[in-house]
Amino acid sequence: MSSQNRTLPEVGTGRLPQERRVVTEIPGPVSRDLAERRKVAVAPGVGSVLPVQVTDADGGVLVDADGNSLIDLGSGIAVTNVGNANPRVVERVKAQAERFTHTCFMVAPYESYVAVCENLNRVTPGDHEKRSILVNSGAEAVENAVKIARYATGRQAVVVFDHGYHGRTLLTMTLTAKNMPYKHGFGPYAPEVYRMPAAYAYRWPTGPDDCGPEAAAQAIDQITKQIGPENLAAVLVEPIQGEGGFIEHAPGFLPALAEFCRTSGALFIADEVQTGFARTGDLFACEHEGVVPDLIATAKGIAGGLPLAAVTGRAEIMDAVHGGGLGGTYGGNPLACEAALAVLAEIEEHDLAGRARRIGEIMLPRLHAMADRFPAIGDVRGRGAMIAIELVRPGTKEPDPELTAEIARRCHARGVLVLTAGTYGNVLRFLPPLVIPEHLLTEGLDVLEEAFAG
């Protein structure tokens, strides 16, 4: 039976009622008290989408200190794919914490690090021999992928794309396209990074049908003229651009780039930090068009909320780096490794990729119907449980970040957490936990529609 004709069984813990409950204004008085403490303790450069004090979370809900229960359509930015405080994750982390919390794998190794790498080598795209390393964050994974690519190829140039986001460290901030708030005032930036046009179908000058081939041809032509293929170490791309606005590259773009890398001796690096681990309805987003990366960077959904990230790649590439050239004190912490093993088991046992596809089947028709009703919705896009709408001034494609912020505010006030994104600040993005009950997802969409209605 196809997932279009059935309701998938619930996977959440059942520990908290799966309901939206608004008992105070949001944020409520207790959360506002914490916000006052925060002002004198936390640097203001660290922002928050919704200033509520979360005290509990489970399945598809977040509960705050004022007793409000909010529908979670953000998953901590695609982190809690298997649900917050997933019982299997909690059990394995608790058991590990009672044994030991740290040795540093580079000092005294342990089995769980190896087991995570074995699993990553097994589940990432391609049947070639692979190796993996574990680090702490998505930015660290991307930075290590670039470092490995440069070492293995003996080349320096790295190509990235407009609207891309790769992190906040010096190198990954350089790789990121958007100036404000990620780059502004933090330069100078790292050298030998080149930016090419992305296959942004909604905004492509000659239309979406031409976008994939034309964008790929433009990128390859600019690489050939400006860099020289013989100097290119790697092409780095998010299969679906996250912070840039959930831009799903037009068909043909990624395969053309991967083929160019193969023929030129450069490496194709997939940044699957936000798209990985069943989020898009495939285990990894590059599988949608059959693209097999040479290196893949993963993080976010890998460990159910614990800090962990990885680089997985072809064995001959990963083996090229000298001993001691990779690693870090906390990389592959044993608690995070146990969490990752639990997450991978949950994804496979409960077919969370199938659940992601089901989420898309529920959300996309509703959002398209809203677009027919509300002309401010210029585009509906995404795949699986990684969905977005782009808001524009009606009758144009001029971005409308003010309306975007207002719709998000209305949703938050009604007890639904949504996130904004986009180079122009005009995208509402939806990243529900893959275990969210369908009634909550439907109710969240009802609230979104009410927010547009006023």
Coordinates of C-alpha atoms in Angstrom, one line a residue:
M1 CA 0.0 0.0 0.0
S2 CA 1.4 3.4 -0.9
S3 CA 2.0 6.0 1.8
Q4 CA -0.6 8.2 0.0
N5 CA -3.3 5.8 1.1
R6 CA -2.4 5.0 4.6
T7 CA -1.6 6.8 7.9
L8 CA 1.8 5.7 9.2
P9 CA 1.9 4.5 12.8
E10 CA 3.0 6.9 15.4
V11 CA 6.5 6.6 16.7
G12 CA 6.6 9.2 19.4
T13 CA 7.2 8.2 23.0
G14 CA 3.7 9.2 24.2
R15 CA 5.3 10.8 27.3
L16 CA 3.7 14.2 26.6
P17 CA 0.2 14.9 25.3
Q18 CA 0.5 15.5 21.6
E19 CA -1.5 18.7 21.6
R20 CA -1.3 22.4 21.0
R21 CA -2.1 24.2 24.3
V22 CA -1.8 28.0 24.7
V23 CA -2.5 29.0 28.3
T24 CA -0.6 32.3 28.4
E25 CA 0.6 34.8 25.9
I26 CA 3.8 33.6 24.1
P27 CA 6.3 34.2 25.5
G28 CA 4.7 34.0 29.0
P29 CA 5.8 35.6 32.2
V30 CA 8.3 32.9 33.2
S31 CA 9.9 32.9 29.8
R32 CA 10.1 36.7 29.9
D33 CA 11.9 36.6 33.2
L34 CA 14.5 34.3 31.7
A35 CA 14.8 36.8 28.8
E36 CA 15.7 39.5 31.3
R37 CA 18.4 37.3 32.9
R38 CA 19.7 36.4 29.4
K39 CA 20.2 40.1 28.6
V40 CA 23.0 40.4 31.2
A41 CA 24.5 37.0 30.8
V42 CA 24.5 36.1 27.1
A43 CA 26.1 38.0 24.3
P44 CA 23.4 39.6 22.1
G45 CA 25.0 38.3 18.9
V46 CA 23.4 34.9 19.8
G47 CA 19.8 35.2 18.5
S48 CA 16.7 33.1 19.2
V49 CA 13.7 32.5 17.0
L50 CA 11.2 32.2 19.8
P51 CA 12.1 33.4 23.3
V52 CA 10.3 30.8 25.3
Q53 CA 11.9 28.8 28.1
V54 CA 11.6 25.2 27.0
T55 CA 11.2 22.7 29.9
D56 CA 10.2 19.5 28.0
A57 CA 9.7 18.1 24.5
D58 CA 8.5 14.9 22.9
G59 CA 7.2 13.8 19.5
G60 CA 5.9 16.9 17.8
V61 CA 5.6 19.3 20.8
L62 CA 7.7 21.7 22.9
V63 CA 6.5 22.6 26.4
D64 CA 7.5 25.9 28.0
A65 CA 7.9 27.0 31.6
D66 CA 4.5 28.7 31.4
G67 CA 2.7 25.5 30.5
N68 CA 2.2 26.2 26.8
S69 CA 2.5 23.3 24.5
L70 CA 3.7 24.3 21.0
I71 CA 3.6 22.4 17.8
D72 CA 7.2 22.0 16.7
L73 CA 7.8 22.6 13.0
G74 CA 11.5 23.2 13.4
S75 CA 13.1 20.2 15.0
G76 CA 15.9 22.3 16.3
I77 CA 16.8 23.1 12.7
A78 CA 16.5 19.5 11.4
V79 CA 18.2 17.9 14.4
T80 CA 15.6 16.0 16.3
N81 CA 14.4 14.0 13.3
V82 CA 13.7 11.0 15.5
G83 CA 11.9 13.1 18.1
N84 CA 13.2 14.9 21.1
A85 CA 14.4 12.7 24.0
N86 CA 13.8 9.7 21.8
P87 CA 13.7 6.7 24.3
R88 CA 16.3 4.7 22.4
V89 CA 18.7 7.6 22.3
V90 CA 18.1 8.4 26.0
E91 CA 18.7 4.8 27.0
R92 CA 22.0 4.4 25.1
V93 CA 23.3 7.8 26.2
K94 CA 22.4 7.1 29.9
A95 CA 24.1 3.7 29.8
Q96 CA 27.2 5.2 28.2
A97 CA 27.3 8.1 30.7
E98 CA 27.4 5.5 33.5
R99 CA 30.5 3.8 32.0
F100 CA 32.7 6.8 30.8
T101 CA 32.0 10.1 29.3
H102 CA 35.3 10.8 27.5
T103 CA 38.8 9.5 26.7
C104 CA 39.5 11.2 23.4
F105 CA 39.4 8.7 20.6
M106 CA 42.9 9.8 19.5
V107 CA 44.2 8.8 23.0
A108 CA 42.2 5.7 23.9
P109 CA 39.7 4.6 21.3
Y110 CA 36.4 2.9 21.9
E111 CA 34.0 0.7 19.8
S112 CA 31.1 3.1 19.4
Y113 CA 33.2 5.5 17.3
V114 CA 34.1 2.6 15.0
A115 CA 30.5 1.4 14.8
V116 CA 29.3 4.9 13.8
C117 CA 31.9 5.0 11.0
E118 CA 30.9 1.5 9.9
N119 CA 27.3 2.5 9.7
L120 CA 28.0 5.8 7.8
N121 CA 30.2 3.9 5.3
R122 CA 27.3 1.5 4.8
V123 CA 24.4 4.0 4.4
T124 CA 25.9 6.9 2.5
P125 CA 25.5 6.9 -1.3
G126 CA 27.7 4.6 -3.4
D127 CA 28.9 1.0 -3.0
H128 CA 32.6 1.9 -3.1
E129 CA 34.9 1.4 -0.2
K130 CA 34.7 4.3 2.3
R131 CA 36.2 5.7 5.4
S132 CA 34.7 8.2 7.9
I133 CA 35.9 10.6 10.6
L134 CA 33.8 12.1 13.4
V135 CA 33.9 15.7 14.5
N136 CA 31.6 18.0 16.5
S137 CA 29.5 20.3 14.1
G138 CA 28.4 20.8 10.6
A139 CA 30.9 23.6 10.0
E140 CA 33.7 21.4 11.3
A141 CA 32.6 18.6 9.0
V142 CA 32.5 20.9 5.9
E143 CA 35.9 22.4 6.9
N144 CA 37.5 19.0 7.2
A145 CA 35.9 17.9 3.9
V146 CA 37.6 20.8 2.1
K147 CA 40.9 20.2 3.9
I148 CA 40.8 16.5 2.8
A149 CA 39.9 17.4 -0.7
R150 CA 42.8 19.9 -1.0
Y151 CA 45.3 17.4 0.5
A152 CA 44.1 14.5 -1.7
T153 CA 44.1 16.4 -5.0
G154 CA 47.1 18.7 -4.4
R155 CA 44.9 21.6 -5.6
Q156 CA 43.6 24.7 -3.8
A157 CA 40.5 26.1 -5.5
V158 CA 37.0 25.4 -4.1
V159 CA 33.8 26.3 -5.8
V160 CA 30.6 27.0 -3.9
F161 CA 27.2 28.5 -5.0
D162 CA 25.1 31.6 -4.5
H163 CA 22.5 31.2 -1.7
G164 CA 24.7 28.5 -0.1
Y165 CA 25.3 28.2 3.7
H166 CA 28.1 26.1 5.1
G167 CA 28.8 27.5 8.6
R168 CA 30.3 30.3 10.8
T169 CA 34.0 29.4 11.1
L170 CA 36.4 31.5 9.1
L171 CA 36.5 29.0 6.2
T172 CA 32.9 28.0 6.2
M173 CA 31.8 31.7 6.7
T174 CA 33.8 32.3 3.5
L175 CA 32.0 29.5 1.8
T176 CA 28.6 30.9 2.9
A177 CA 27.0 33.3 0.5
K178 CA 24.8 35.5 2.7
N179 CA 26.5 38.6 4.2
M180 CA 24.0 39.5 7.0
P181 CA 24.1 38.2 9.6
Y182 CA 26.7 35.5 8.9
K183 CA 29.6 37.4 7.4
H184 CA 29.1 41.1 8.0
G185 CA 32.1 42.7 9.7
F186 CA 34.0 39.4 10.2
G187 CA 36.5 39.5 7.3
P188 CA 39.0 39.2 5.8
Y189 CA 38.0 35.8 4.5
A190 CA 39.8 32.7 3.4
P191 CA 41.4 32.6 -0.1
E192 CA 40.8 30.3 -3.1
V193 CA 37.0 30.2 -2.8
Y194 CA 34.9 30.9 -5.9
R195 CA 31.2 31.4 -6.1
M196 CA 29.0 30.3 -9.0
P197 CA 25.2 30.7 -9.8
A198 CA 22.9 28.2 -8.2
A199 CA 20.0 26.5 -10.0
Y200 CA 17.3 28.6 -8.3
A201 CA 14.4 27.6 -10.5
Y202 CA 11.9 30.1 -9.1
R203 CA 14.2 33.1 -9.9
W204 CA 16.0 31.8 -13.0
P205 CA 15.8 34.4 -15.8
T206 CA 14.8 32.1 -18.6
G207 CA 12.4 30.0 -16.5
P208 CA 12.5 26.8 -14.4
D209 CA 12.6 24.4 -17.4
D210 CA 15.9 25.8 -18.6
C211 CA 17.4 26.4 -15.1
G212 CA 19.3 23.1 -14.4
P213 CA 21.2 22.8 -17.7
E214 CA 21.8 26.5 -18.0
A215 CA 23.1 27.0 -14.4
A216 CA 25.4 24.0 -14.8
A217 CA 26.7 25.2 -18.1
Q218 CA 27.4 28.7 -16.6
A219 CA 29.2 27.3 -13.6
I220 CA 31.4 25.0 -15.7
D221 CA 32.2 27.8 -18.1
Q222 CA 33.2 30.1 -15.3
I223 CA 35.3 27.5 -13.7
T224 CA 37.0 26.8 -16.9
K225 CA 37.7 30.5 -17.6
Q226 CA 38.4 31.8 -14.2
I227 CA 40.0 29.0 -12.3
G228 CA 41.1 26.2 -14.6
P229 CA 39.9 22.7 -14.0
E230 CA 43.4 21.6 -13.2
N231 CA 43.4 23.9 -10.2
L232 CA 40.0 22.9 -8.9
A233 CA 40.1 20.8 -5.7
A234 CA 36.4 20.5 -5.1
V235 CA 32.9 21.6 -5.9
L236 CA 30.9 21.9 -2.6
V237 CA 27.1 22.1 -2.8
E238 CA 24.1 21.5 -0.6
P239 CA 21.8 19.2 -2.6
I240 CA 18.9 21.4 -1.2
Q241 CA 20.2 24.7 0.0
G242 CA 19.1 25.2 3.6
E243 CA 19.6 28.7 5.0
G244 CA 19.4 30.1 1.5
G245 CA 15.7 29.2 1.4
F246 CA 15.2 25.5 0.8
I247 CA 16.2 25.9 -2.8
E248 CA 15.9 22.5 -4.5
H249 CA 18.4 22.7 -7.4
A250 CA 16.7 22.3 -10.8
P251 CA 16.9 18.8 -12.3
G252 CA 20.1 18.0 -14.0
F253 CA 22.2 20.6 -12.2
L254 CA 23.8 18.3 -9.6
P255 CA 24.5 15.4 -12.0
A256 CA 26.2 17.7 -14.5
L257 CA 28.5 19.1 -11.8
A258 CA 29.3 15.7 -10.5
E259 CA 30.2 14.5 -14.0
F260 CA 32.4 17.6 -14.5
C261 CA 34.2 16.8 -11.3
R262 CA 34.8 13.3 -12.4
T263 CA 36.3 14.3 -15.7
S264 CA 38.4 17.1 -14.3
G265 CA 39.9 15.2 -11.4
A266 CA 38.1 17.5 -8.8
L267 CA 36.1 16.1 -5.9
F268 CA 32.3 16.5 -5.6
I269 CA 31.4 17.3 -1.9
A270 CA 27.8 17.1 -0.8
D271 CA 27.0 19.2 2.2
E272 CA 24.1 17.1 3.7
V273 CA 24.3 18.7 7.1
Q274 CA 20.6 19.8 7.0
T275 CA 19.3 17.4 4.4
G276 CA 20.7 14.1 5.7
F277 CA 19.2 11.2 7.7
A278 CA 15.9 10.8 6.0
R279 CA 14.9 14.5 6.1
T280 CA 14.0 14.7 2.4
G281 CA 12.4 11.3 2.0
D282 CA 15.7 9.7 0.9
L283 CA 18.3 8.9 3.5
F284 CA 20.4 11.6 1.8
A285 CA 19.2 14.2 -0.6
C286 CA 21.7 13.6 -3.4
E287 CA 20.2 10.2 -3.9
H288 CA 17.2 11.8 -5.5
E289 CA 19.1 12.2 -8.8
G290 CA 21.5 9.3 -8.2
V291 CA 24.4 11.5 -7.5
V292 CA 27.3 9.7 -5.6
P293 CA 29.5 12.3 -3.9
D294 CA 33.2 11.7 -3.4
L295 CA 32.9 13.2 0.1
I296 CA 29.8 13.8 2.2
A297 CA 29.5 16.1 5.2
T298 CA 26.8 15.2 7.8
A299 CA 25.7 16.5 11.2
K300 CA 22.4 17.8 12.6
G301 CA 20.1 14.8 12.5
I302 CA 22.9 12.3 13.0
A303 CA 22.7 12.1 16.8
G304 CA 19.2 13.2 18.0
G305 CA 20.5 16.5 19.5
L306 CA 23.9 15.6 20.8
P307 CA 26.9 17.3 19.1
L308 CA 28.2 15.0 16.3
A309 CA 29.2 15.4 12.7
A310 CA 31.1 13.4 10.1
V311 CA 32.9 13.3 6.9
T312 CA 32.6 10.1 4.8
G313 CA 34.4 9.6 1.6
R314 CA 36.1 7.3 -0.9
A315 CA 38.7 5.2 0.8
E316 CA 41.5 6.3 -1.4
I317 CA 40.7 10.0 -0.7
M318 CA 40.3 9.6 3.0
D319 CA 43.5 7.4 3.2
A320 CA 45.6 10.1 1.6
V321 CA 45.9 12.3 4.7
H322 CA 48.9 11.6 6.9
G323 CA 48.4 10.2 10.4
G324 CA 47.5 12.9 12.9
G325 CA 46.3 15.3 10.2
L326 CA 42.6 14.8 11.2
G327 CA 40.9 14.7 14.5
G328 CA 40.0 16.8 17.5
T329 CA 39.6 16.4 21.3
Y330 CA 35.9 15.9 21.4
G331 CA 35.3 14.5 17.9
G332 CA 33.2 11.3 18.2
N333 CA 32.5 11.8 21.9
P334 CA 31.2 8.4 23.2
L335 CA 27.8 9.8 24.4
A336 CA 27.2 11.3 20.9
C337 CA 28.3 8.1 19.2
E338 CA 25.8 6.0 21.2
A339 CA 23.1 8.5 20.3
A340 CA 24.0 8.2 16.6
L341 CA 23.8 4.4 16.7
A342 CA 20.3 4.8 18.3
V343 CA 19.2 7.3 15.6
L344 CA 20.3 5.1 12.7
A345 CA 18.5 2.2 14.2
E346 CA 15.3 4.3 14.6
I347 CA 15.5 5.5 11.0
E348 CA 15.8 2.0 9.6
E349 CA 13.4 0.3 12.0
H350 CA 10.6 2.8 11.6
D351 CA 11.1 3.8 8.0
L352 CA 11.5 7.4 8.8
A353 CA 12.4 8.2 5.2
G354 CA 8.9 6.9 4.4
R355 CA 7.5 9.1 7.1
A356 CA 9.3 12.1 5.6
R357 CA 7.7 11.4 2.3
R358 CA 4.3 11.1 4.0
I359 CA 4.8 14.5 5.6
G360 CA 5.5 16.0 2.2
E361 CA 2.3 14.3 0.9
I362 CA 0.3 16.1 3.6
M363 CA 2.0 19.5 3.5
L364 CA 2.6 20.2 -0.2
P365 CA -1.1 20.0 -1.4
R366 CA -2.2 22.2 1.6
L367 CA 0.5 24.7 0.9
H368 CA -0.3 24.8 -2.8
A369 CA -4.0 25.4 -1.9
M370 CA -2.9 28.3 0.3
A371 CA -0.8 29.7 -2.6
D372 CA -4.0 29.7 -4.7
R373 CA -5.8 31.6 -2.0
F374 CA -3.0 34.0 -0.8
P375 CA -1.1 35.7 -3.7
A376 CA 1.7 36.6 -1.3
I377 CA 2.9 33.0 -1.6
G378 CA 5.0 33.1 -4.7
D379 CA 6.5 29.6 -4.5
V380 CA 6.0 26.3 -2.7
R381 CA 8.9 23.9 -2.8
G382 CA 10.8 21.2 -1.1
R383 CA 10.9 17.5 -0.7
G384 CA 9.9 15.1 2.1
A385 CA 9.9 16.9 5.5
M386 CA 12.0 19.8 4.2
I387 CA 9.4 22.2 2.8
A388 CA 9.2 26.0 2.3
I389 CA 7.1 28.8 0.9
E390 CA 8.6 32.0 -0.5
L391 CA 6.7 35.2 0.2
V392 CA 6.6 38.0 -2.3
R393 CA 4.7 41.2 -3.0
P394 CA 1.6 40.1 -4.9
G395 CA 1.9 40.3 -8.7
T396 CA 5.7 40.4 -8.5
K397 CA 8.7 38.3 -7.4
E398 CA 9.9 41.1 -5.1
P399 CA 10.7 39.5 -1.7
D400 CA 8.5 40.4 1.3
P401 CA 10.6 39.8 4.4
E402 CA 8.3 42.0 6.5
L403 CA 5.3 39.8 5.8
T404 CA 7.4 36.7 6.4
A405 CA 8.3 37.9 9.8
E406 CA 4.7 38.8 10.6
I407 CA 3.4 35.4 9.6
A408 CA 6.0 33.7 11.7
R409 CA 5.1 36.0 14.7
R410 CA 1.4 35.1 14.3
C411 CA 2.1 31.4 14.2
H412 CA 4.3 31.7 17.3
A413 CA 1.6 33.6 19.2
R414 CA -0.9 30.8 18.3
G415 CA 1.5 28.1 19.6
V416 CA 3.2 26.9 16.4
L417 CA 6.9 27.1 16.0
V418 CA 8.0 27.9 12.4
L419 CA 11.4 29.1 11.1
T420 CA 12.3 31.7 8.6
A421 CA 15.2 31.5 6.0
G422 CA 16.3 32.7 2.6
T423 CA 18.8 35.0 1.2
Y424 CA 16.2 37.8 1.1
G425 CA 14.6 36.8 4.5
N426 CA 11.3 35.9 2.8
V427 CA 11.0 32.2 3.2
L428 CA 9.1 30.2 5.8
R429 CA 10.6 26.8 6.2
F430 CA 9.1 23.7 7.8
L431 CA 11.2 21.0 9.4
P432 CA 8.8 18.9 11.5
P433 CA 10.2 15.9 13.5
L434 CA 9.8 12.9 11.3
V435 CA 7.8 11.3 14.2
I436 CA 5.2 14.1 14.4
P437 CA 1.6 12.8 14.7
E438 CA -0.4 13.6 11.6
H439 CA -3.1 15.4 13.5
L440 CA -0.5 17.8 14.9
L441 CA 0.9 18.4 11.4
T442 CA -2.6 19.2 10.1
E443 CA -3.3 21.5 13.0
G444 CA -0.1 23.3 12.4
L445 CA -1.1 23.9 8.8
D446 CA -4.5 25.1 10.0
V447 CA -2.8 27.7 12.2
L448 CA -0.5 28.8 9.3
E449 CA -3.6 29.3 7.1
E450 CA -5.2 31.4 9.9
A451 CA -2.0 33.4 10.1
F452 CA -2.3 34.3 6.5
A453 CA -5.9 35.1 6.8
G454 CA -5.1 37.8 9.4

